[in-house]
């Protein structure tokens, strides 16, 4: 690429991506391990076939049916005018930054957090300001976070709850105080919201109070649709209208809209899978703690654990045992996605063997 007239701010950078390796147990990308049920797969086939018959025409540009279905799923008095959908939550985040960020503007996040927030900020020519997570279990110290927002006055603030890679959820009081202090938009990235422990609230409850608040979600995790690429957000209708200034024409295909709408019809079935994954996650957190590993309490479908003198060596040794985890987040820590009981058994066996060998 050195001979290409590349933007100077992109030179020397690497693309985002977790390792894509063929291994018996892949627990590195926070995917839902359960594929669509036969009933859901059959419904998807029928509805995609119906959509295919009209693929000579452009799709519904505004995804009206899908947005209404997403609003019904979210509840909280939302309607289609307060919901927007795109190709994965990453496109949602990109559209937010294209609309409210850009040259001469600043986005801010509290790290360690989702690594695409600064990446998308930079590629939309939005300056990135990072503040630290200093709270217990990598949460936020509310006072310090508010002070950082007031000091930097960012145009966009990213809050991630539950946070990736730490799994930590934010109290609503923290979100509210940051929304009060922020001069611009506040985005609460709730990609893993359905995996929260009982009693952990969503920032959706704050939307009426804060018209500059945005809650983003994805269907990749709880709906097991990582391969379909569907993300969405809830916000004030004026925010949804503003985002349409930057969205590409017909950005969400007819097939994607059909797949997402069909999955929403099976939300109850899919949520039962989420319940099993939450139980598996809680058991994993308890197991890791009982075996002397540092472990962060998680409201997501993954767990951050350690504390390793050389996490890269542990990562590589786990890989030799056919188990792929993620080397991400704070130093000395690794992240593991919650998989099936069989996959978690393989993970436990490999981890105990690897750590015993290193003693």
Coordinates of C-alpha atoms in Angstrom, one line a residue:
X1 CA 0.0 0.0 0.0
X2 CA 3.0 2.3 0.3
X3 CA 2.6 3.4 -3.4
X4 CA -1.1 4.3 -3.0
X5 CA -2.3 7.8 -2.3
X6 CA -3.6 6.6 1.0
X7 CA -5.0 9.1 3.6
X8 CA -2.1 10.0 5.9
X9 CA -4.0 9.2 9.0
X10 CA -4.5 5.6 7.8
X11 CA -0.9 4.9 7.1
X12 CA 0.6 2.3 9.5
X13 CA -2.8 1.2 10.8
X14 CA -4.1 -2.4 10.8
X15 CA -7.6 -3.6 10.1
X16 CA -9.8 -4.8 12.9
X17 CA -10.2 -8.5 13.3
X18 CA -10.1 -11.4 15.7
X19 CA -8.1 -14.5 14.6
X20 CA -10.1 -16.7 12.2
X21 CA -8.6 -20.1 12.8
X22 CA -10.0 -23.6 12.2
X23 CA -10.0 -25.1 15.7
X24 CA -12.3 -27.6 17.5
X25 CA -13.4 -25.1 20.1
X26 CA -13.6 -21.4 18.9
X27 CA -14.4 -19.2 21.9
X28 CA -13.0 -15.9 20.8
X29 CA -15.6 -13.8 19.0
X30 CA -18.6 -13.7 21.4
X31 CA -20.8 -15.6 19.0
X32 CA -23.9 -17.4 20.1
X33 CA -23.0 -21.1 19.9
X34 CA -26.5 -22.3 19.1
X35 CA -27.6 -22.2 15.4
X36 CA -31.2 -21.5 14.4
X37 CA -33.6 -24.2 15.4
X38 CA -35.2 -26.3 12.6
X39 CA -38.4 -24.3 12.9
X40 CA -36.6 -21.0 12.7
X41 CA -34.5 -22.2 9.8
X42 CA -37.6 -23.3 7.9
X43 CA -39.3 -19.9 8.5
X44 CA -36.2 -18.1 7.4
X45 CA -36.1 -20.2 4.2
X46 CA -39.7 -19.4 3.4
X47 CA -39.4 -15.7 4.0
X48 CA -36.1 -15.4 2.2
X49 CA -37.7 -17.2 -0.8
X50 CA -40.5 -14.7 -0.7
X51 CA -38.1 -11.8 -0.6
X52 CA -36.0 -13.4 -3.4
X53 CA -39.0 -13.2 -5.8
X54 CA -38.8 -9.4 -5.6
X55 CA -35.0 -8.9 -5.7
X56 CA -35.3 -7.1 -9.0
X57 CA -36.8 -4.2 -7.0
X58 CA -35.1 -2.1 -4.4
X59 CA -35.8 -2.9 -0.8
X60 CA -37.9 -0.8 1.6
X61 CA -35.5 2.1 2.0
X62 CA -36.8 3.0 5.5
X63 CA -37.1 -0.7 6.7
X64 CA -40.5 0.3 8.1
X65 CA -41.7 -3.2 9.0
X66 CA -38.5 -4.2 10.6
X67 CA -38.2 -1.0 12.6
X68 CA -41.8 -1.4 13.9
X69 CA -41.0 -5.0 14.9
X70 CA -37.8 -4.0 16.7
X71 CA -39.7 -1.3 18.6
X72 CA -42.2 -3.9 19.7
X73 CA -39.4 -6.1 20.9
X74 CA -37.7 -3.4 22.9
X75 CA -40.9 -2.1 24.5
X76 CA -40.5 1.0 26.7
X77 CA -43.2 2.7 24.7
X78 CA -41.0 2.9 21.6
X79 CA -42.4 3.0 18.0
X80 CA -40.8 2.7 14.6
X81 CA -40.0 6.4 14.4
X82 CA -37.6 6.0 17.4
X83 CA -35.8 3.0 16.0
X84 CA -33.2 2.7 13.2
X85 CA -31.6 -0.4 11.7
X86 CA -28.4 -1.0 9.7
X87 CA -25.9 -3.6 8.7
X88 CA -24.6 -4.6 12.1
X89 CA -24.2 -2.3 15.1
X90 CA -20.9 -1.2 13.6
X91 CA -22.7 0.5 10.7
X92 CA -25.0 2.1 13.3
X93 CA -21.9 3.5 15.1
X94 CA -20.4 4.7 11.9
X95 CA -23.6 6.5 10.9
X96 CA -23.7 8.2 14.4
X97 CA -20.2 9.4 13.9
X98 CA -20.8 10.5 10.3
X99 CA -23.7 12.6 11.6
X100 CA -22.5 14.0 14.9
X101 CA -18.7 13.5 14.6
X102 CA -16.3 14.3 11.7
X103 CA -13.5 16.8 11.1
X104 CA -12.9 19.2 14.0
X105 CA -15.1 17.1 16.4
X106 CA -14.2 14.7 19.1
X107 CA -15.5 11.3 20.4
X108 CA -14.7 10.0 23.8
X109 CA -14.7 6.5 25.4
X110 CA -13.6 4.8 28.6
X111 CA -11.1 2.1 28.0
X112 CA -10.6 -0.8 27.9
X113 CA -13.7 -1.0 25.9
X114 CA -14.9 -2.0 22.4
X115 CA -12.0 -1.4 20.1
X116 CA -14.1 -0.4 17.2
X117 CA -15.2 2.8 18.9
X118 CA -11.8 4.5 18.3
X119 CA -11.4 2.8 15.0
X120 CA -14.7 4.1 13.5
X121 CA -14.0 7.5 15.1
X122 CA -10.7 7.8 13.3
X123 CA -11.9 6.6 9.9
X124 CA -14.7 9.2 10.1
X125 CA -12.1 11.8 10.8
X126 CA -13.3 12.3 14.4
X127 CA -10.6 12.9 17.0
X128 CA -10.6 10.2 19.7
X129 CA -10.1 11.0 23.4
X130 CA -9.6 8.0 25.8
X131 CA -10.3 8.0 29.5
X132 CA -9.6 5.1 31.9
X133 CA -12.0 2.7 33.6
X134 CA -11.0 3.0 37.2
X135 CA -14.0 1.5 39.0
X136 CA -14.4 -1.9 40.6
X137 CA -14.3 -4.8 38.0
X138 CA -13.3 -2.3 35.3
X139 CA -16.5 -0.3 35.8
X140 CA -16.6 3.5 35.8
X141 CA -16.0 5.8 38.7
X142 CA -18.9 8.1 38.0
X143 CA -17.4 11.3 39.4
X144 CA -14.1 10.8 37.5
X145 CA -16.1 10.0 34.3
X146 CA -18.2 13.1 34.6
X147 CA -15.2 15.3 35.2
X148 CA -13.5 13.8 32.1
X149 CA -16.6 14.6 30.0
X150 CA -16.7 18.2 31.3
X151 CA -13.0 18.7 30.8
X152 CA -12.9 17.3 27.2
X153 CA -16.4 18.4 26.0
X154 CA -16.7 15.7 23.4
X155 CA -19.3 15.8 20.7
X156 CA -20.0 12.1 21.1
X157 CA -19.5 10.0 24.3
X158 CA -19.4 6.2 24.1
X159 CA -20.5 4.1 27.0
X160 CA -20.5 0.4 26.7
X161 CA -22.9 -1.6 29.0
X162 CA -22.2 -4.5 29.4
X163 CA -18.7 -3.5 28.5
X164 CA -16.5 -5.5 26.0
X165 CA -14.1 -7.0 26.9
X166 CA -14.7 -6.8 30.7
X167 CA -18.4 -7.7 30.8
X168 CA -19.2 -5.0 33.3
X169 CA -22.6 -3.3 33.2
X170 CA -23.1 0.4 34.1
X171 CA -25.6 1.7 36.8
X172 CA -28.3 3.9 35.3
X173 CA -27.2 6.6 37.7
X174 CA -23.8 6.7 35.9
X175 CA -25.3 7.0 32.5
X176 CA -27.7 9.7 33.6
X177 CA -25.0 11.8 35.2
X178 CA -22.8 11.6 32.1
X179 CA -25.8 12.5 29.9
X180 CA -26.4 15.5 32.1
X181 CA -22.8 16.6 31.7
X182 CA -22.2 15.8 28.0
X183 CA -22.6 18.7 25.6
X184 CA -23.3 16.5 22.6
X185 CA -24.5 12.9 22.0
X186 CA -24.2 10.0 24.4
X187 CA -24.2 6.5 22.9
X188 CA -24.8 3.5 25.2
X189 CA -23.6 0.5 23.3
X190 CA -25.8 -2.4 24.6
X191 CA -24.7 -5.1 22.2
X192 CA -24.9 -7.7 25.0
X193 CA -27.9 -6.3 26.8
X194 CA -29.9 -9.5 26.7
X195 CA -27.3 -11.4 28.7
X196 CA -27.4 -9.0 31.7
X197 CA -28.0 -10.6 35.1
X198 CA -31.5 -10.2 36.6
X199 CA -32.2 -6.7 37.8
X200 CA -29.7 -5.0 35.7
X201 CA -31.5 -2.2 33.9
X202 CA -31.2 -0.9 30.3
X203 CA -30.5 2.7 29.3
X204 CA -33.7 2.5 27.2
X205 CA -35.4 3.7 30.4
X206 CA -33.6 7.0 30.1
X207 CA -34.5 7.9 26.5
X208 CA -37.5 10.1 27.5
X209 CA -35.4 12.2 29.8
X210 CA -32.4 12.7 27.5
X211 CA -33.2 13.5 23.8
X212 CA -29.5 13.3 22.9
X213 CA -29.1 9.7 24.3
X214 CA -28.8 6.8 21.8
X215 CA -29.0 3.1 22.8
X216 CA -27.4 0.8 20.2
X217 CA -28.0 -2.9 20.0
X218 CA -27.3 -5.9 17.7
X219 CA -29.0 -9.1 16.6
X220 CA -25.7 -10.9 16.3
X221 CA -25.5 -12.2 19.9
X222 CA -28.9 -12.9 21.6
X223 CA -30.6 -13.6 18.2
X224 CA -27.7 -15.8 16.9
X225 CA -27.6 -13.7 13.7
X226 CA -23.9 -12.8 13.5
X227 CA -23.9 -13.9 9.9
X228 CA -26.9 -11.8 8.9
X229 CA -25.4 -8.4 10.1
X230 CA -28.2 -6.6 11.7
X231 CA -27.8 -3.8 14.2
X232 CA -30.2 -1.1 15.4
X233 CA -30.7 1.8 17.8
X234 CA -33.3 3.5 19.8
X235 CA -33.3 7.3 20.1
X236 CA -35.4 10.4 19.8
X237 CA -37.2 10.7 16.4
X238 CA -35.1 13.7 15.5
X239 CA -32.0 11.6 16.0
X240 CA -33.3 8.9 13.7
X241 CA -34.2 11.6 11.1
X242 CA -30.7 13.1 11.3
X243 CA -29.0 9.7 10.7
X244 CA -30.9 9.3 7.5
X245 CA -28.8 12.2 6.1
X246 CA -25.8 10.0 6.0
X247 CA -27.2 6.5 5.4
X248 CA -26.6 5.1 1.9
X249 CA -29.6 4.6 -0.3
X250 CA -31.3 1.2 0.3
X251 CA -28.5 0.3 2.7
X252 CA -30.4 -2.7 4.3
X253 CA -31.2 -5.4 1.7
X254 CA -34.6 -7.0 1.4
X255 CA -33.1 -10.4 2.4
X256 CA -31.6 -8.9 5.5
X257 CA -34.8 -7.3 6.5
X258 CA -36.7 -10.5 6.0
X259 CA -34.2 -12.5 8.1
X260 CA -34.3 -10.0 10.9
X261 CA -38.1 -9.7 11.0
X262 CA -38.4 -13.5 11.0
X263 CA -36.0 -13.9 13.9
X264 CA -38.0 -11.4 15.9
X265 CA -41.0 -13.7 15.6
X266 CA -39.0 -16.3 17.4
X267 CA -37.7 -14.0 20.1
X268 CA -39.2 -16.2 22.9
X269 CA -37.4 -19.3 21.7
X270 CA -34.1 -17.5 21.2
X271 CA -34.4 -15.9 24.7
X272 CA -34.5 -19.4 26.2
X273 CA -31.1 -20.0 24.7
X274 CA -29.9 -16.8 26.2
X275 CA -31.1 -18.0 29.6
X276 CA -29.0 -21.2 29.2
X277 CA -26.0 -19.1 28.2
X278 CA -26.4 -16.8 31.3
X279 CA -26.5 -19.9 33.5
X280 CA -23.4 -21.3 31.8
X281 CA -21.6 -18.0 32.2
X282 CA -22.4 -17.7 35.9
X283 CA -21.1 -21.2 36.5
X284 CA -17.9 -20.4 34.6
X285 CA -17.3 -17.2 36.7
X286 CA -17.8 -19.3 39.9
X287 CA -15.5 -22.0 38.6
X288 CA -12.7 -19.7 37.6
X289 CA -12.8 -18.0 40.9
X290 CA -12.8 -21.3 42.8
X291 CA -9.6 -22.3 40.9
X292 CA -7.7 -19.1 41.8
X293 CA -8.1 -17.1 38.6
X294 CA -8.9 -13.4 38.7
X295 CA -12.3 -13.0 37.1
X296 CA -14.6 -10.1 36.4
X297 CA -18.3 -10.4 37.1
X298 CA -20.0 -10.5 33.7
X299 CA -23.3 -9.4 32.3
X300 CA -22.3 -10.5 28.8
X301 CA -21.8 -13.8 27.0
X302 CA -18.1 -13.8 27.7
X303 CA -15.8 -13.7 30.7
X304 CA -12.5 -11.8 31.3
X305 CA -10.1 -13.9 33.4
X306 CA -6.4 -14.1 34.5
X307 CA -4.1 -13.0 36.1
X308 CA -1.2 -14.3 33.9
X309 CA 2.4 -13.3 33.9
X310 CA 2.5 -14.1 30.1
X311 CA -1.0 -14.2 28.7
X312 CA 0.4 -14.6 25.1
X313 CA 2.0 -17.9 26.2
X314 CA -1.2 -19.1 27.8
X315 CA -3.2 -18.1 24.7
X316 CA -0.8 -20.1 22.5
X317 CA -0.8 -23.1 24.8
X318 CA -4.6 -23.1 24.8
X319 CA -4.6 -23.0 21.1
X320 CA -2.3 -26.1 21.0
X321 CA -5.1 -27.8 23.0
X322 CA -7.6 -26.8 20.2
X323 CA -9.2 -24.0 22.2
X324 CA -9.2 -20.5 20.8
X325 CA -9.8 -17.6 23.2
X326 CA -9.1 -13.9 22.8
X327 CA -6.0 -12.0 23.8
X328 CA -7.7 -8.6 24.4
X329 CA -8.3 -6.1 27.1
X330 CA -6.2 -5.4 30.2
X331 CA -2.7 -6.8 30.3
X332 CA -2.4 -10.2 31.9
X333 CA -6.0 -11.1 31.1
X334 CA -7.8 -13.2 28.5
X335 CA -11.4 -13.3 27.3
X336 CA -13.4 -16.4 26.7
X337 CA -16.8 -16.6 25.0
X338 CA -19.5 -18.7 26.7
X339 CA -20.1 -21.7 24.5
X340 CA -22.0 -25.0 24.8
X341 CA -21.5 -27.2 27.9
X342 CA -19.3 -29.4 25.8
X343 CA -17.2 -26.5 24.7
X344 CA -16.9 -25.1 28.2
X345 CA -15.8 -28.5 29.4
X346 CA -13.0 -28.5 26.8
X347 CA -12.0 -25.0 27.9
X348 CA -11.8 -25.9 31.5
X349 CA -9.7 -29.1 30.8
X350 CA -7.4 -27.1 28.6
X351 CA -7.0 -24.3 31.0
X352 CA -6.2 -26.5 33.9
X353 CA -3.7 -28.5 31.9
X354 CA -2.0 -25.3 30.5
X355 CA -1.7 -23.6 33.9
X356 CA -0.4 -26.9 35.5
X357 CA 2.3 -27.2 32.9
X358 CA 3.4 -23.6 33.5
X359 CA 3.9 -24.1 37.3

